[in-house]
XYZ file of C-alpha atoms in Angstrom:
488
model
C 273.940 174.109 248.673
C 272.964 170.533 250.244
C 269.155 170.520 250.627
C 269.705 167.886 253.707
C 270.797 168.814 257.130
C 274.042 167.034 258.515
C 274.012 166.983 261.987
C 276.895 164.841 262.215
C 279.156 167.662 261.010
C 280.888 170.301 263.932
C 281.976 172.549 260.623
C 280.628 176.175 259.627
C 276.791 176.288 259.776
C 276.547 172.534 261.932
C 278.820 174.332 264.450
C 276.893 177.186 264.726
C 273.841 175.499 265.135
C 275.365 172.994 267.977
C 276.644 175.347 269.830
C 273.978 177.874 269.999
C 271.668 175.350 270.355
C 273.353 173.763 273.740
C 273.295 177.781 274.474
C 269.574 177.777 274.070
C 269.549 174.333 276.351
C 271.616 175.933 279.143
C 269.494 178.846 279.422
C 266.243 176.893 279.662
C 268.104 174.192 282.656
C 268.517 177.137 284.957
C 265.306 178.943 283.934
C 262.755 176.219 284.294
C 264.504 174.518 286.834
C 261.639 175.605 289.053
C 259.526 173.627 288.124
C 260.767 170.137 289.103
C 262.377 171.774 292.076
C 259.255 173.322 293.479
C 258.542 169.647 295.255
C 261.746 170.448 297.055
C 261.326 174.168 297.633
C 257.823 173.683 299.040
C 258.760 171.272 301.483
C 262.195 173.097 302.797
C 260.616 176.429 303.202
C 257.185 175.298 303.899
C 255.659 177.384 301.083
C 251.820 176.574 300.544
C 250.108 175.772 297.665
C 249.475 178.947 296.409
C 252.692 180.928 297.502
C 254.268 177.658 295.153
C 252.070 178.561 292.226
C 252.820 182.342 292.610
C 256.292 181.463 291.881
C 256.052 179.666 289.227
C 253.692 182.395 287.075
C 256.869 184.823 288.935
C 258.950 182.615 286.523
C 257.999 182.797 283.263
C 256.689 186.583 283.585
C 259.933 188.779 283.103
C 260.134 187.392 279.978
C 257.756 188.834 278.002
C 258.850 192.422 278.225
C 262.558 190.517 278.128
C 262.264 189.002 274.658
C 260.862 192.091 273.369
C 263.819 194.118 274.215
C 266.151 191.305 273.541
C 264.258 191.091 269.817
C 265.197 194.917 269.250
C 268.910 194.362 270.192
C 269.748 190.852 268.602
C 269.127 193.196 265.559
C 271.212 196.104 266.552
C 273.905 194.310 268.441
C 273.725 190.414 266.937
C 273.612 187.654 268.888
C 276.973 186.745 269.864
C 277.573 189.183 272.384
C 274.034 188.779 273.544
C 273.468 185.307 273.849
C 276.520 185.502 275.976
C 275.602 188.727 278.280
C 272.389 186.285 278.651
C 273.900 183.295 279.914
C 276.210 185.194 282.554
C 273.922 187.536 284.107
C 271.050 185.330 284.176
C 273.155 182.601 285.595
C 274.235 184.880 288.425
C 270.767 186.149 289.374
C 269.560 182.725 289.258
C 272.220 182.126 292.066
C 271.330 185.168 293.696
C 267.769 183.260 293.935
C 268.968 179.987 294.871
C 270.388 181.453 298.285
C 267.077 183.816 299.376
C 265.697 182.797 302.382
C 262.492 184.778 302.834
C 259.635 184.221 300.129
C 259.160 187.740 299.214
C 263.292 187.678 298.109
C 262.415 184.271 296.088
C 259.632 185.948 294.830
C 261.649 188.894 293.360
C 264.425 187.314 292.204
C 262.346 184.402 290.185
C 260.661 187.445 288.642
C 264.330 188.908 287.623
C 265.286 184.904 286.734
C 262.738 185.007 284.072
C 264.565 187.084 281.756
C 266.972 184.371 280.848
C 264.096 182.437 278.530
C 264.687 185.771 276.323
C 267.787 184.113 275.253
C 265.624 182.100 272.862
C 265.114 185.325 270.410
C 268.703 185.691 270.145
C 269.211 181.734 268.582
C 266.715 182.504 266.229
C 268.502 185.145 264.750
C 271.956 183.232 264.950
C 270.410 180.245 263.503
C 268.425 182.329 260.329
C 271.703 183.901 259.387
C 273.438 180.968 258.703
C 271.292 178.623 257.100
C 269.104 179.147 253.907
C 265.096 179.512 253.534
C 264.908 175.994 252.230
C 266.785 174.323 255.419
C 265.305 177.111 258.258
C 262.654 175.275 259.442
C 264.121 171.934 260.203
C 267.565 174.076 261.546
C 265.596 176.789 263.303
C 263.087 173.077 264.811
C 266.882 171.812 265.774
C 267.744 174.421 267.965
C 264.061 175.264 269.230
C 264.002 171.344 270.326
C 267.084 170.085 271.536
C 267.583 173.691 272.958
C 264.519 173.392 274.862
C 265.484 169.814 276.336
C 267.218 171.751 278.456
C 263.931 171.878 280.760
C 264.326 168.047 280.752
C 267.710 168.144 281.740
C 266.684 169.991 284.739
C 263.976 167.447 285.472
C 266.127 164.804 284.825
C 269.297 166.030 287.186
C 268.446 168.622 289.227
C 266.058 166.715 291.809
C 268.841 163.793 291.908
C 271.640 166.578 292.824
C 269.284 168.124 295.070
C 268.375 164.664 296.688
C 272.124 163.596 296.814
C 273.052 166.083 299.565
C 270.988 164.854 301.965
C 270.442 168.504 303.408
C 267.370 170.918 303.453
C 269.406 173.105 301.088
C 269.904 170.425 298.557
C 267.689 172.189 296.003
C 269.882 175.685 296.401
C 273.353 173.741 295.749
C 271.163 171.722 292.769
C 269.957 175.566 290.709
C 273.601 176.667 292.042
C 275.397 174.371 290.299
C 273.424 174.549 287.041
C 273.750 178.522 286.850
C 277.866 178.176 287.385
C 277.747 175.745 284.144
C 275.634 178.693 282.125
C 277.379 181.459 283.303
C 280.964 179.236 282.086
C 279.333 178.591 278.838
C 278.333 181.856 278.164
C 281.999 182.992 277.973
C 283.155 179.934 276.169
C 280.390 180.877 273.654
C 281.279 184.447 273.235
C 284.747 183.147 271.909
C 283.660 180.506 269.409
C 280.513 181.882 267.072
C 280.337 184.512 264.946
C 277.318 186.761 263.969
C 277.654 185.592 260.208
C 279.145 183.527 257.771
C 282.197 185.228 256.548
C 281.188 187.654 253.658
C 278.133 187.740 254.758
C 275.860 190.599 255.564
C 274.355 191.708 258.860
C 270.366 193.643 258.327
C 269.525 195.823 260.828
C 266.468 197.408 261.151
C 266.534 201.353 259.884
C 265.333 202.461 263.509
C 264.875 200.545 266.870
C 262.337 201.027 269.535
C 259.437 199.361 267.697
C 259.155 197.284 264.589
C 258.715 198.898 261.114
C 255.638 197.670 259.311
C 254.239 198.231 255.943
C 250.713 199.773 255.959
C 248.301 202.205 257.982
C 246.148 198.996 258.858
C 249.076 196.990 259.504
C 250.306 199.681 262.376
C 246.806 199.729 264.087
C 246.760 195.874 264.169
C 250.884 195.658 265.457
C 249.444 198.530 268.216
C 246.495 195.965 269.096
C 248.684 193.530 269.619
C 251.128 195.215 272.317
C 247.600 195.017 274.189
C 248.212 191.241 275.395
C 251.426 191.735 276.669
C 250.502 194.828 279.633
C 247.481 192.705 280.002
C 249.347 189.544 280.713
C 251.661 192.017 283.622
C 248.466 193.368 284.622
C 247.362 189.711 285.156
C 250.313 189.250 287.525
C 249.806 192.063 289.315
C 246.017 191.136 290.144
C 247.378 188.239 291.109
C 250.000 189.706 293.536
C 247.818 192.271 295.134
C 245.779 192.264 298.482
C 242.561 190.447 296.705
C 244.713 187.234 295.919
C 248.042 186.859 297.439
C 248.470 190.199 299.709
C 252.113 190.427 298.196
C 251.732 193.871 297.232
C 249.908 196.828 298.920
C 247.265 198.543 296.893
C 249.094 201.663 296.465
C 251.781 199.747 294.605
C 248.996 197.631 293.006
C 247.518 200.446 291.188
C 250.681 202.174 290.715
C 251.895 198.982 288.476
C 248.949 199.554 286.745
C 249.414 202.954 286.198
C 253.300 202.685 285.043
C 252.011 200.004 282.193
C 249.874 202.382 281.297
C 252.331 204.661 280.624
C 254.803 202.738 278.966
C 251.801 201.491 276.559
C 251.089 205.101 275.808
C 254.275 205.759 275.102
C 255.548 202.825 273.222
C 252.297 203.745 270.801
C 254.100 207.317 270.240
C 257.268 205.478 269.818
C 255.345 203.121 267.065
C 253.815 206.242 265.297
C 257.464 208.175 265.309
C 259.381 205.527 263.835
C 256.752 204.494 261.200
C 254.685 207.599 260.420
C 257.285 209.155 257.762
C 258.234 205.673 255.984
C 254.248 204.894 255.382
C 253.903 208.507 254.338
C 256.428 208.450 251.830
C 255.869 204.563 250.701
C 257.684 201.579 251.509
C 259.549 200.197 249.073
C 258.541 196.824 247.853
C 261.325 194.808 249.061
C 260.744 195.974 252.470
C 256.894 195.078 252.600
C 255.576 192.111 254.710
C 251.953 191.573 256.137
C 251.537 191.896 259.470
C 248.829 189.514 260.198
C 251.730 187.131 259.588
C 252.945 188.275 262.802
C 249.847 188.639 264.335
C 248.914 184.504 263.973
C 251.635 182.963 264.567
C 251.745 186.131 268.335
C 248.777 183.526 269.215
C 249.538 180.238 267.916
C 253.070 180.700 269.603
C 250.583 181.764 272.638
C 249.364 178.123 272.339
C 252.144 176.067 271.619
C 255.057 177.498 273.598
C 252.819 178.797 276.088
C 251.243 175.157 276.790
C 254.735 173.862 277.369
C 255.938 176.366 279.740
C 252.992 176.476 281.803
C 252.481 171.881 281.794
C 255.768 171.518 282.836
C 255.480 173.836 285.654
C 252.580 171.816 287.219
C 253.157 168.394 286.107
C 255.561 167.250 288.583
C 253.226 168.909 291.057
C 250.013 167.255 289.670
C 251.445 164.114 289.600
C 251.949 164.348 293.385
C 248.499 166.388 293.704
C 246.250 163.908 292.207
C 247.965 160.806 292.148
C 250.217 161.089 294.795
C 253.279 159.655 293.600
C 256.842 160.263 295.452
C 258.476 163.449 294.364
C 261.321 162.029 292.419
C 258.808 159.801 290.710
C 256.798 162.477 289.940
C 259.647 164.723 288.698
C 260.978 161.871 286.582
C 257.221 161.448 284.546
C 257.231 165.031 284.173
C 260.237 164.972 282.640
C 259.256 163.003 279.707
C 257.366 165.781 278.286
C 260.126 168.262 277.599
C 261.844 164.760 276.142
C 259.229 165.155 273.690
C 261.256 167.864 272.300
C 264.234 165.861 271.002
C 262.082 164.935 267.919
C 258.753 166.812 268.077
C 259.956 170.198 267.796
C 262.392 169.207 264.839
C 259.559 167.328 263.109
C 257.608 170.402 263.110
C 260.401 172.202 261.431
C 260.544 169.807 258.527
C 257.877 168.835 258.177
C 256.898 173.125 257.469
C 260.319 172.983 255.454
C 258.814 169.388 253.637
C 255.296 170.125 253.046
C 253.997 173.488 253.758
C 253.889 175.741 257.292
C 250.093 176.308 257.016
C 249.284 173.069 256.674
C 251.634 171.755 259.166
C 250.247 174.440 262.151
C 246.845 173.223 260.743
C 247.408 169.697 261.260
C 249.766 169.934 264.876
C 247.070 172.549 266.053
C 244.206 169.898 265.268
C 246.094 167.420 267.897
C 246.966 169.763 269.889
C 242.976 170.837 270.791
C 242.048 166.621 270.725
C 244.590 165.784 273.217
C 244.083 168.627 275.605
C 240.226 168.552 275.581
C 240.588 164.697 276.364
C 243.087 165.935 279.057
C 239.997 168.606 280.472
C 238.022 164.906 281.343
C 240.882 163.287 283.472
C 239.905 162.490 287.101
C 241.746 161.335 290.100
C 240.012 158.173 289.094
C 242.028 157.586 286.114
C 245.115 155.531 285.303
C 248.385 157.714 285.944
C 249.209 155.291 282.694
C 246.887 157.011 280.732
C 247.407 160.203 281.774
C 250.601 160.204 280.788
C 250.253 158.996 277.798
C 247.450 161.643 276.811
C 250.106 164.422 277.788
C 252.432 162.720 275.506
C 250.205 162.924 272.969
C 249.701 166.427 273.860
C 253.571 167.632 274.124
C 254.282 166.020 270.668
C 251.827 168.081 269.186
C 252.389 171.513 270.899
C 256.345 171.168 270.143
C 255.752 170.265 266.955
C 253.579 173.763 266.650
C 256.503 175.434 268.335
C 258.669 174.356 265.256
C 256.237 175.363 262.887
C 255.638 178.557 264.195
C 259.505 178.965 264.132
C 260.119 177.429 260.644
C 258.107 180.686 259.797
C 259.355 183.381 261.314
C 262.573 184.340 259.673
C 260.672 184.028 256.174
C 258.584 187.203 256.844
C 261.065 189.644 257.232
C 265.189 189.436 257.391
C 266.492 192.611 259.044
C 263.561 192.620 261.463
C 263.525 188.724 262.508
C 264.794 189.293 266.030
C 261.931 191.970 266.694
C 259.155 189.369 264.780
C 260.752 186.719 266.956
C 261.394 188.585 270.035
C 257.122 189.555 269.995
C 256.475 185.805 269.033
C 258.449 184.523 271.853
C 256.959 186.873 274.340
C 253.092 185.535 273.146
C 254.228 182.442 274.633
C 255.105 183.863 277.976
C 251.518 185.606 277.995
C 249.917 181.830 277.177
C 252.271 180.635 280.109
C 251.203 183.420 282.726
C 247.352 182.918 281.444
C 247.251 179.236 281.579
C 249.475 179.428 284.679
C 247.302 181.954 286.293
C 244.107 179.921 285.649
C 245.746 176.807 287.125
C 245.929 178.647 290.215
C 242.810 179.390 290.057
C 240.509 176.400 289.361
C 241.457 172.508 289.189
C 244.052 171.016 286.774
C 241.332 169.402 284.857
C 239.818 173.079 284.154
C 243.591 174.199 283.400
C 243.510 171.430 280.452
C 240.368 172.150 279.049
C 241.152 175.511 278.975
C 244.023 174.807 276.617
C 242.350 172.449 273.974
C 239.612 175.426 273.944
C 242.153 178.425 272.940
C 243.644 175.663 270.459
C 240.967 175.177 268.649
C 240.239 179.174 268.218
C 244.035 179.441 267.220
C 243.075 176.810 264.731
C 240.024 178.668 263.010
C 242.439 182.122 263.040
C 244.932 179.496 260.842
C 242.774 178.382 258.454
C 241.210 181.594 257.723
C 243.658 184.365 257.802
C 247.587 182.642 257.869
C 249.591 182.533 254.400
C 251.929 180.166 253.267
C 255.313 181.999 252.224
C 256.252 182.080 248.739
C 258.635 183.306 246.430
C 261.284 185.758 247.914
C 262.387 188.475 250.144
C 265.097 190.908 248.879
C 266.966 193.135 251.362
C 269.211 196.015 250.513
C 273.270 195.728 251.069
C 274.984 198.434 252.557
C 276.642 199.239 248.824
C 273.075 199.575 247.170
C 273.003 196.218 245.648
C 270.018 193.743 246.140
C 270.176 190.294 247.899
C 267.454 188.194 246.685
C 266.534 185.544 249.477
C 264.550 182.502 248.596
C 261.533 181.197 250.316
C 260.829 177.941 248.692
């Protein structure tokens, strides 16, 4: 096996990774075209400031409970058919939205858009069946970062497609055209990839509904950390109801509330059932993991992927806000920080793969806290110049996180990587509606500060409590034999 990536090559693994990777990039050009359309969508339908903001925390919601349940069945189903289901429905939805004319039907169908960034669990999966330990983190930092320049693809195009028609409706022919191209590519993708290299095996988790973990005191702790997630919806709905934006009535306000409730209570029964007779009778050694693993890189995903999502939502806008630049302008600066992703994202990846994942997320998490606390002191005062360059300086390090966290995940546990990844992913959505929902809240300057600040607590969780993977994993073949899997 070649110990160097090359990315030059369209042939078995490279393939796979290119095109699930442009996958990956098509799914995040129709989801997070919001954001450098909102300029346009404010103005044509008048929206104000806060019905604008609403939307974009509508955005980036759905997907938390999304890559959850996408997690679950990438592992039962594999990713080819799902990656592809993905990229059709969500692409007509999307066009669904792009042709609503009142704001409580953009409203509801940008919540229902968001499930399209769940498409990022299934790549994960693809990408860690077809490349080894040793190469996962710069492979799994390829498709994580030129996957997610999708969002700068929208930036890039979509406002000049939007601008080119000359027509109020320029923005709904703009996300229109985009979703048509995803929902094409999601059938040319179905007919080209393949779940595994030939020979190879599929894992699948013994029992879906709720990931399989190794210890009394690792349940309790994967339980605790559901509690986020409802939290995060909860969030939303606050947000929605007659005390903020009078979207909702109370009745349905506290009947949300109620129905997460529920489903929390019941997806802890669901936890105990699939796990209580496993733990009881021992889990064999090949199948044990530690589930603080999870449980650090749940928040430092938070952080990383969760900053992204939310700054490029509100850049284009701030730019305009605070230093009143022309919309295109403004969409064009803000589109340099999902450029970042080209390299930053892959960096982060091997550099984990090069020397170490702890002391990568160490290091990128470090940066990450310096350039968003300098970010917390900008004024109107200061030079958009600047600026810029400090969120630079702040997107390299964040995406590089984002590969990090990545290079990790499929080195805790094989047969169970889409769930791990699915409830990593989803930690970034509840950063994105958090930071998103504070933005709306207080002034951008608070909205950066408040970043660097959860940084540096992700940072203290690193040093203390993460692990740096070592030696193997060994999963089970259907025949009884063993598959040892290297880590290092």
């Amino acid at each position: 096996m070649e110990d160097k990536l090359n990315l030059f090559s369209f042939k078995g693994k490279y393939r796979i990774l290119h095109l699930t990777w442009f996958a990956f990039f098509m799914t995040f050009v129709v989801w997070l075209s919001l954001g450098p359309m909102m300029p346009f969508i404010q103005e044509a339908l008048s929206l104000t400031e806060q019905q604008a903001k609403v939307l974009l925390i509508l955005n980036v919601a759905m997907t938390i409970p999304a890559r959850i349940i996408v997690g679950m069945l990438v592992d039962k189903l594999g990713p080819k058919i799902l990656f592809s289901a993905i990229l059709m429905l969500g692409g007509l939805i999307s066009i669904a939205f792009s042709w609503m004319q009142s704001y409580e039907q953009l409203a509801l169908f940008r919540f229902f858009s968001g499930f399209i960034g769940a498409g990022f669990v299934v790549g994960i999966r693809m990408i860690s069946e077809w490349f080894p330990a040793k190469q996962t983190g710069t492979a799994q930092g390829i498709y994580g970062g030129w996957g997610n320049f999708g969002s700068a693809g929208a930036a890039f195009c979509l406002p000049f497609i939007a601008s080119s028609f000359s027509d109020v409706n320029g923005w709904r022919y703009a996300i229109t055209i985009a979703s048509v191209l995803a929902i094409l590519y999601g059938v040319f993708y179905y007919f080209n990839v393949s779940n595994t290299p030939k020979g190879s095996t599929y894992f699948k988790p013994k029992k879906s509904g709720a990931m399989e973990v190794s210890s009394y005191s690792d349940l309790v702790l994967y339980i605790v950390m559901n509690i986020p997630l409802y939290l995060a919806l909860s969030l939303l709905t606050w947000k929605l109801s007659p005390a903020n934006m009078a979207m909702i009535s109370s009745t349905i306000e506290y009947i949300v509330y109620g129905v997460l409730t529920v489903i929390f209570v019941l997806q802890v029964f669901k936890t105990w059932h699939i796990n209580a007779q496993h733990l009881r009778q021992g889990v064999p050694r090949q199948h044990q993991y530690k589930f603080k693993q999870v449980a650090i890189l749940d928040w430092a995903y938070l952080v990383t992927f969760g900053t992204e999502l939310a700054v490029i939502s509100i850049l284009a806008m701030f730019y305009v806000d605070w230093f009143e630049l022309p919309k295109i302008t403004a969409a064009l600066l803000a589109g340099i920080y999902p450029f970042i992703n080209l390299f930053a994202r892959p960096g982060g990846g091997y550099l984990s793969d090069k020397y170490g994942r702890k002391l990568t997320l160490m290091i990128v998490f470090f940066g990450v806290s310096l350039s968003f606390i300098a970010l917390g002191n900008v004024d109107k005062s200061w030079s958009i110049y600047l600026v810029v360059l400090l969120t630079i300086a702040g997107g390299i390090f964040s995406k590089a996180g984002s590969g990090a966290v990545f290079a990790m995940v499929p080195l805790i546990q094989r047969r169970l990587t889409g769930q791990i990844a699915g409830m990593v992913g989803a930690f970034g959505n509840v950063g994105a509606v958090m930071f998103l929902t504070v933005n709306s809240l207080v002034g951008y300057d608070q909205f950066f500060m408040l970043i660097g600040v959860v940084s540096a607590i992700v940072l203290v969780l690193i040093i203390v409590f993460l692990e740096e993977p070592k030696g193997h994993m060994t999963e089970i073949l259907d025949d009884g034999t063993v598959e040892i899997i290297k880590l290092n």
